[in-house]
Coordinates of C-alpha atoms in Angstrom, one line a residue:
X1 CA -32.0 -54.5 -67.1
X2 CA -31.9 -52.2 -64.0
X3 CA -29.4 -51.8 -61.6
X4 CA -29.9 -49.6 -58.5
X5 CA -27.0 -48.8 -55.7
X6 CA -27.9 -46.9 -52.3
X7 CA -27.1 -43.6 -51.4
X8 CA -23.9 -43.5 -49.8
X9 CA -24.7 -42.9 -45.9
X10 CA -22.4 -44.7 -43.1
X11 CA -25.5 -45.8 -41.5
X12 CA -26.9 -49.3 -43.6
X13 CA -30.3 -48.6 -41.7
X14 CA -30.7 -45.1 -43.0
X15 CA -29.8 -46.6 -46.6
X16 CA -32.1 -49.1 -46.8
X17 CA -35.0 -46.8 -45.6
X18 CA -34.0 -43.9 -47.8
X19 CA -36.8 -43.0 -50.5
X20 CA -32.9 -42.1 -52.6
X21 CA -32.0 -44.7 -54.5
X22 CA -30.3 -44.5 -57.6
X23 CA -31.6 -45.9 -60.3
X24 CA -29.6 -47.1 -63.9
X25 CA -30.7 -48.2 -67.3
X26 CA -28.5 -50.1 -69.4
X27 CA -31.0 -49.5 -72.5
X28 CA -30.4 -45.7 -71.5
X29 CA -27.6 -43.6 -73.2
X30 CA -24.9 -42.7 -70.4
X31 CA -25.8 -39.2 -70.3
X32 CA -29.5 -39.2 -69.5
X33 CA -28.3 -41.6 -66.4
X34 CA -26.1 -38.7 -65.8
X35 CA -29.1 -36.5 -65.9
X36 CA -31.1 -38.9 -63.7
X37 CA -28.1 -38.7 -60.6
X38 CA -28.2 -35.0 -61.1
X39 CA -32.0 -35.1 -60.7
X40 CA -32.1 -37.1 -57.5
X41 CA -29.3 -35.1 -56.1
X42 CA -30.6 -32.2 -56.9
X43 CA -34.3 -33.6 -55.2
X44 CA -32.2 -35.2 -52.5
X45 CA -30.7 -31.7 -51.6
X46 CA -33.8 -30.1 -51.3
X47 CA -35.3 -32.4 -49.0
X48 CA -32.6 -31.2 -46.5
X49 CA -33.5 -27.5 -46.2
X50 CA -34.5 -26.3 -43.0
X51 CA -33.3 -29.5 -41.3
X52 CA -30.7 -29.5 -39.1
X53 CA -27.0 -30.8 -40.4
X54 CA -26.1 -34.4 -40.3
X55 CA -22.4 -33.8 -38.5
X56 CA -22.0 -37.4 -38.3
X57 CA -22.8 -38.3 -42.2
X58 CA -19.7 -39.4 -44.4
X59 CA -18.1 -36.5 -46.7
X60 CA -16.9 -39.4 -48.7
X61 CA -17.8 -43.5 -49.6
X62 CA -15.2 -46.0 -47.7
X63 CA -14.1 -47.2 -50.8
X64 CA -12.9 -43.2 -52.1
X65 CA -8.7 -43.2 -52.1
X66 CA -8.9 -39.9 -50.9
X67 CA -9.3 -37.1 -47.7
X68 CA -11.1 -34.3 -46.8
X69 CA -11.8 -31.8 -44.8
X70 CA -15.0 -30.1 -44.5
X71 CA -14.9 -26.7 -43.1
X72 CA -18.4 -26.6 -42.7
X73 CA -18.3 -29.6 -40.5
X74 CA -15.1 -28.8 -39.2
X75 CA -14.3 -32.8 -39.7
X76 CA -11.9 -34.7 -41.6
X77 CA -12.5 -37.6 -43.5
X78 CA -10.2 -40.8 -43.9
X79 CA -12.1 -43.4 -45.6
X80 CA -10.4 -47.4 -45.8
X81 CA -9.8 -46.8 -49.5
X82 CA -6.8 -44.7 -48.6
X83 CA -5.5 -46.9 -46.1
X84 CA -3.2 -48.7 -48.7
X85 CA -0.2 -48.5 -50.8
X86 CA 1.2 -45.7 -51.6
X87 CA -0.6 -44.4 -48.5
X88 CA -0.2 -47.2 -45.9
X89 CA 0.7 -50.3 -45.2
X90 CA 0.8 -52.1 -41.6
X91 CA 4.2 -53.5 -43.1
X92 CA 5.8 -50.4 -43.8
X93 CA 8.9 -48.7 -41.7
X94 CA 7.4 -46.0 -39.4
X95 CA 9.5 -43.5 -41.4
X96 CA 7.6 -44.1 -45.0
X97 CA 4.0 -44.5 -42.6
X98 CA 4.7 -41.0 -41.6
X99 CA 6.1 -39.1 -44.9
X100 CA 2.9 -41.2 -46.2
X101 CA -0.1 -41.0 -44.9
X102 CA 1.2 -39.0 -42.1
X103 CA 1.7 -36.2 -44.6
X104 CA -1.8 -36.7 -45.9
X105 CA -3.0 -36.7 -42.0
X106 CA -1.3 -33.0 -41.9
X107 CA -2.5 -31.8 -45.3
X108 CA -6.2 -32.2 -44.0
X109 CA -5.6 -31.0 -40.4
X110 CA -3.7 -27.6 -42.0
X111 CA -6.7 -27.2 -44.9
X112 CA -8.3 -26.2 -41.1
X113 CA -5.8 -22.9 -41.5
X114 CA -5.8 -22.3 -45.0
X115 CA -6.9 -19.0 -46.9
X116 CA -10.7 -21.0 -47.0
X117 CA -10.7 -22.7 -43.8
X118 CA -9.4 -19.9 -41.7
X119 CA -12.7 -18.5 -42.1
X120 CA -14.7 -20.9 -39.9
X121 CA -14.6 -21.4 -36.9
X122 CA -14.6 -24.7 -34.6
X123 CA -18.3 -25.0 -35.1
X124 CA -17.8 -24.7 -38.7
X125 CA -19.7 -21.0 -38.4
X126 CA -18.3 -18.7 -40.7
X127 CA -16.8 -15.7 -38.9
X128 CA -13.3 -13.8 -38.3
X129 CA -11.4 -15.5 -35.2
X130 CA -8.6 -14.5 -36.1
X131 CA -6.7 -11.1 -34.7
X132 CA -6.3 -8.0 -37.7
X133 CA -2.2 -8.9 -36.5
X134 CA -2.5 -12.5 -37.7
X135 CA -4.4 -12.1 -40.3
X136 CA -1.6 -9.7 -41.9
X137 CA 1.0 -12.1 -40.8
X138 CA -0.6 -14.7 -42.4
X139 CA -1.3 -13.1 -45.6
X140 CA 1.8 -11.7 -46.3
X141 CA 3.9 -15.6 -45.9
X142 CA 0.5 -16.7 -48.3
X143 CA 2.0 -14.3 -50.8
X144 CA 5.3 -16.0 -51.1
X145 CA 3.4 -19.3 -51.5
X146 CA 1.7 -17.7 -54.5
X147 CA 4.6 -16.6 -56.2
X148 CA 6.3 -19.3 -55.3
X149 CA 4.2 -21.7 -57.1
X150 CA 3.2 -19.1 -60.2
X151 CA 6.8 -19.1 -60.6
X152 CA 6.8 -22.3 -61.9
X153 CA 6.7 -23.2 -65.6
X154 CA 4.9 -26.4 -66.4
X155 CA 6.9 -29.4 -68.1
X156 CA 5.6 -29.8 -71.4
X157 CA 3.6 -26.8 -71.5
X158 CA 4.3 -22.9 -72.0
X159 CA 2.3 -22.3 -68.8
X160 CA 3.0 -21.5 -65.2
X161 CA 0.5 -23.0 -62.0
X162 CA -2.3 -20.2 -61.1
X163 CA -0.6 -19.9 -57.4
X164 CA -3.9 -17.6 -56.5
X165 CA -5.9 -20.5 -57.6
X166 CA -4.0 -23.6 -55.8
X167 CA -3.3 -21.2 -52.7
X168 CA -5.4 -23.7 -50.1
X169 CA -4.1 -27.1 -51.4
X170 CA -0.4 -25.7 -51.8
X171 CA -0.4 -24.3 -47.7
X172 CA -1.9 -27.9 -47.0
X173 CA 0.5 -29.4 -48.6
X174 CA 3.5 -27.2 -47.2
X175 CA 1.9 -27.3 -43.2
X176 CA 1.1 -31.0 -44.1
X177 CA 5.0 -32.5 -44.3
X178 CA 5.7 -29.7 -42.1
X179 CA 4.0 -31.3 -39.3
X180 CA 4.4 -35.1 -40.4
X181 CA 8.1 -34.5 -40.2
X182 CA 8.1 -33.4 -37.0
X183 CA 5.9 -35.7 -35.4
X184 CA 7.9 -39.0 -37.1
X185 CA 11.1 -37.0 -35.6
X186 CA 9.3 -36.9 -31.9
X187 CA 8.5 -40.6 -32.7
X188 CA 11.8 -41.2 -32.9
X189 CA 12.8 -39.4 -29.6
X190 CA 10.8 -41.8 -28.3
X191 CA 11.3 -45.1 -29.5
X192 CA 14.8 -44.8 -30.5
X193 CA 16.0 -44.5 -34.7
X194 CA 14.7 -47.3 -36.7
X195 CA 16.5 -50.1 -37.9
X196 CA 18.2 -49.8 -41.4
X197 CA 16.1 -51.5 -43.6
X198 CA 18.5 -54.2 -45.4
X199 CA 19.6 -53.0 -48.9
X200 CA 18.0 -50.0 -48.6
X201 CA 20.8 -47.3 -49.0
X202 CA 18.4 -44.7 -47.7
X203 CA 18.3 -43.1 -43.9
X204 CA 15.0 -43.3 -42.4
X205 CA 14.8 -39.2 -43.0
X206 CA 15.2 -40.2 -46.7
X207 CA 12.9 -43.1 -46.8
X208 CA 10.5 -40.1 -45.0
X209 CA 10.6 -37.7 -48.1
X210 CA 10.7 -41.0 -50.4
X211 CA 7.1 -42.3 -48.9
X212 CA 5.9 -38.3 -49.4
X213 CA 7.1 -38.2 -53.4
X214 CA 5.8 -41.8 -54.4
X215 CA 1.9 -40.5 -53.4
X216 CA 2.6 -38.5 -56.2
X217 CA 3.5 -40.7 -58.6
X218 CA 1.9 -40.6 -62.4
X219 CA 1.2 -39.9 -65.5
X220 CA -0.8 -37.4 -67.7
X221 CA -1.4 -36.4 -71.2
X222 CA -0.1 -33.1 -71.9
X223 CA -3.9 -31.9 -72.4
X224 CA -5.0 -33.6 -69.5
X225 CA -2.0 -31.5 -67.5
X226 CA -3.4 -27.8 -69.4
X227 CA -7.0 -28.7 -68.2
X228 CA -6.1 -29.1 -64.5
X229 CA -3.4 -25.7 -65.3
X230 CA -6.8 -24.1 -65.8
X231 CA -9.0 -25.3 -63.5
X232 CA -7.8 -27.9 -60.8
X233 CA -7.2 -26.0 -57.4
X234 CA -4.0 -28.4 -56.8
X235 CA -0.7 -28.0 -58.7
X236 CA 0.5 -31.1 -60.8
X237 CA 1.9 -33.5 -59.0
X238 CA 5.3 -33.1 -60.0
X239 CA 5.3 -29.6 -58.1
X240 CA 3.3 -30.6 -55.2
X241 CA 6.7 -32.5 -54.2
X242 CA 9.2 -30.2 -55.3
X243 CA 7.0 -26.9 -53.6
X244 CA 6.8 -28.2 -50.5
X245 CA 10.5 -30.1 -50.0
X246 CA 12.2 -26.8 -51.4
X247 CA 10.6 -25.0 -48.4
X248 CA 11.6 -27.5 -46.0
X249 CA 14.9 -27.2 -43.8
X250 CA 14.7 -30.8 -43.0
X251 CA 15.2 -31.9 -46.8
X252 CA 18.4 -30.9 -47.8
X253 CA 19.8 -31.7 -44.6
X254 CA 18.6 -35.3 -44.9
X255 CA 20.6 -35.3 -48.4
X256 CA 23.2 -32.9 -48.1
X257 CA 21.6 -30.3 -50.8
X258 CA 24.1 -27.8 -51.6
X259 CA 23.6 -23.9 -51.1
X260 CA 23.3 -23.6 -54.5
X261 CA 20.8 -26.3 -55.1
X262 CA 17.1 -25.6 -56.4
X263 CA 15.8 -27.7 -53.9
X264 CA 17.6 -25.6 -51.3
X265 CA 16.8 -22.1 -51.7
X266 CA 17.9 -19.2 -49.4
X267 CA 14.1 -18.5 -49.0
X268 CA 12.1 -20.8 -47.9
X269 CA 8.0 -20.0 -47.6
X270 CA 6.8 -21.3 -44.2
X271 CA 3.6 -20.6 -42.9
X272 CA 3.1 -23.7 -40.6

C-alpha cells in the first residue's frame, strides 16, 4: 500500500501541481523511506538554484507547535499549531496571553539581534550594519550571557550548558520576556489592571512569569538531557526559565525576592 502527502507549500495550487510529492511504502523498512525524503529533498533543492527566493513560502507546516525566524528571509513564522495551550488561548487573562505567547512573539523578533541574526540585514543580505561601537557593546553584555549560562550545572548530570553554543536562543529568550513584559505593562496603562482572577492567589505580574514557565514544562530522560547538553543550541528547559527571570528586574519585584535570593542576583545580564 502507498501513501503519498504533498510538499508543504502555503499555496494548495502550487501543491497540487508540484512534480514533489512524497511518496511511502509500508512494505519498505523505515529507513529506506527515510532515504527516499532525503532523495527528493535533496532533488527538490536543486531544482531551486539560480531561481529567485520564494519570500512568501512557509518556513514551517500550520500544524508545527513551534516559531521561527529566518534570517535569510528576515520573516517570522507563527503557524496555528502554536496558537494553543500552553501558548494561547482566546480564554486566557491578558497577563498569561502575554508571558505566553507574547514571550514567544519576543523571542523570534530578538533572534533578529542575536549573535546570528545581527549579521543580516533587513533584506536578509549578509553584511555588517552595525557600528565597530555597538558591536563591542554588544559583545561584551553576550559574554555575561555565556558565562552566565556555562555556569550552570545540569540536574542529574555532571555537566554544565555550552553557553558559546546556546548563545542565540539564550539572548532570544532573555530580549524575548524582556519585551513581552513591557508591552503587557503598557497594556495595562492602557486598559486599566485586570481583574483578579477568582481563587487565583496570584497578581497578574505573577500569573505573567507563571504563563512564561508552564511553556517550559516537561520531562526527559537523563540521556535524552546529555544529548541536547551536547548538541541542542537551546539550554534545557529548566534553565531557559530560571536564565532569563534571574536577569529580569521585574521578577523579584513581582514576588518580593530577597537580595540574597538566586533568582535575584546583584548582576543581572541585559542586552535587550
Amino acid at each position: 500500500m502507498q501513501h503519498s502527502s504533498l510538499k508543504r507549500h502555503p499555496h494548495a495550487s502550487t501543491v497540487l501541481s508540484s512534480p514533489f510529492q512524497y511518496k511511502f511504502n509500508d512494505s519498505e523498512a523505515y529507513f529506506d523511506n527515510v532515504l527516499r525524503i532525503l532523495k527528493l529533498k535533496a532533488k527538490e533543492g536543486f531544482s531551486l538554484l539560480h531561481r529567485e527566493v520564494d519570500k512568501t513560502e512557509w518556513d514551517l507546516t500550520a500544524t508545527t507547535a513551534d516559531a521561527t525566524y529566518n534570517p535569510t528571509k528576515n520573516t517570522i513564522t507563527f503557524p496555528a499549531g502554536i496558537l494553543q495551550p500552553p501558548f494561547y488561548n482566546p480564554q486566557y487573562s491578558m497577563s498569561l496571553k502575554y508571558g505566553a505567547i507574547g514571550t514567544v512573539i519576543g523571542h523570534e523578533i530578538v533572534h533578529g539581534f542575536d549573535n546570528e541574526g545581527r549579521n543580516y540585514d533587513k533584506d536578509g543580505n549578509k553584511r555588517t550594519w552595525w557600528s565597530r561601537a555597538t558591536s563591542r557593546q554588544f559583545e561584551q553584555h553576550a559574554a555575561g550571557i555565556v558565562d552566565q549560562y556555562s555556569s550552570y550545572l545540569v540536574e542529574g548530570t555532571n555537566l554544565t550548558i555550552n553557553g558559546k553554543l546556546t548563545l542565540a536562543e539564550n539572548i532570544a529568550d532573555n530580549g524575548g520576556i524582556q519585551a513581552a513584559f513591557k508591552a503587557y505593562q503598557t497594556w495595562v496603562q492602557t486598559n486599566d489592571i485586570e481583574p483578579v482572577l477568582p481563587g487565583v492567589p496570584f497578581t497578574h505580574d505573577q500569573l505573567f512569569f507563571i504563563g512564561f514557565a508552564q511553556m517550559q514544562c516537561r520531562k526527559s530522560r537523563p540521556e535524552s538531557i546529555v544529548e541536547s547538553l551536547l548538541s541542542d543550541v537551546h539550554s534545557p528547559a529548566k534553565y531557559r526559565v530560571i536564565g532569563p527571570l534571574s536577569n529580569l528586574e521585574y521578577f523579584p519585584k513581582a514576588y518580593n525576592c530577597s537580595t540574597t535570593s538566586k533568582m535575584n542576583p546583584n548582576k543581572k545580564n541585559v542586552i535587550w
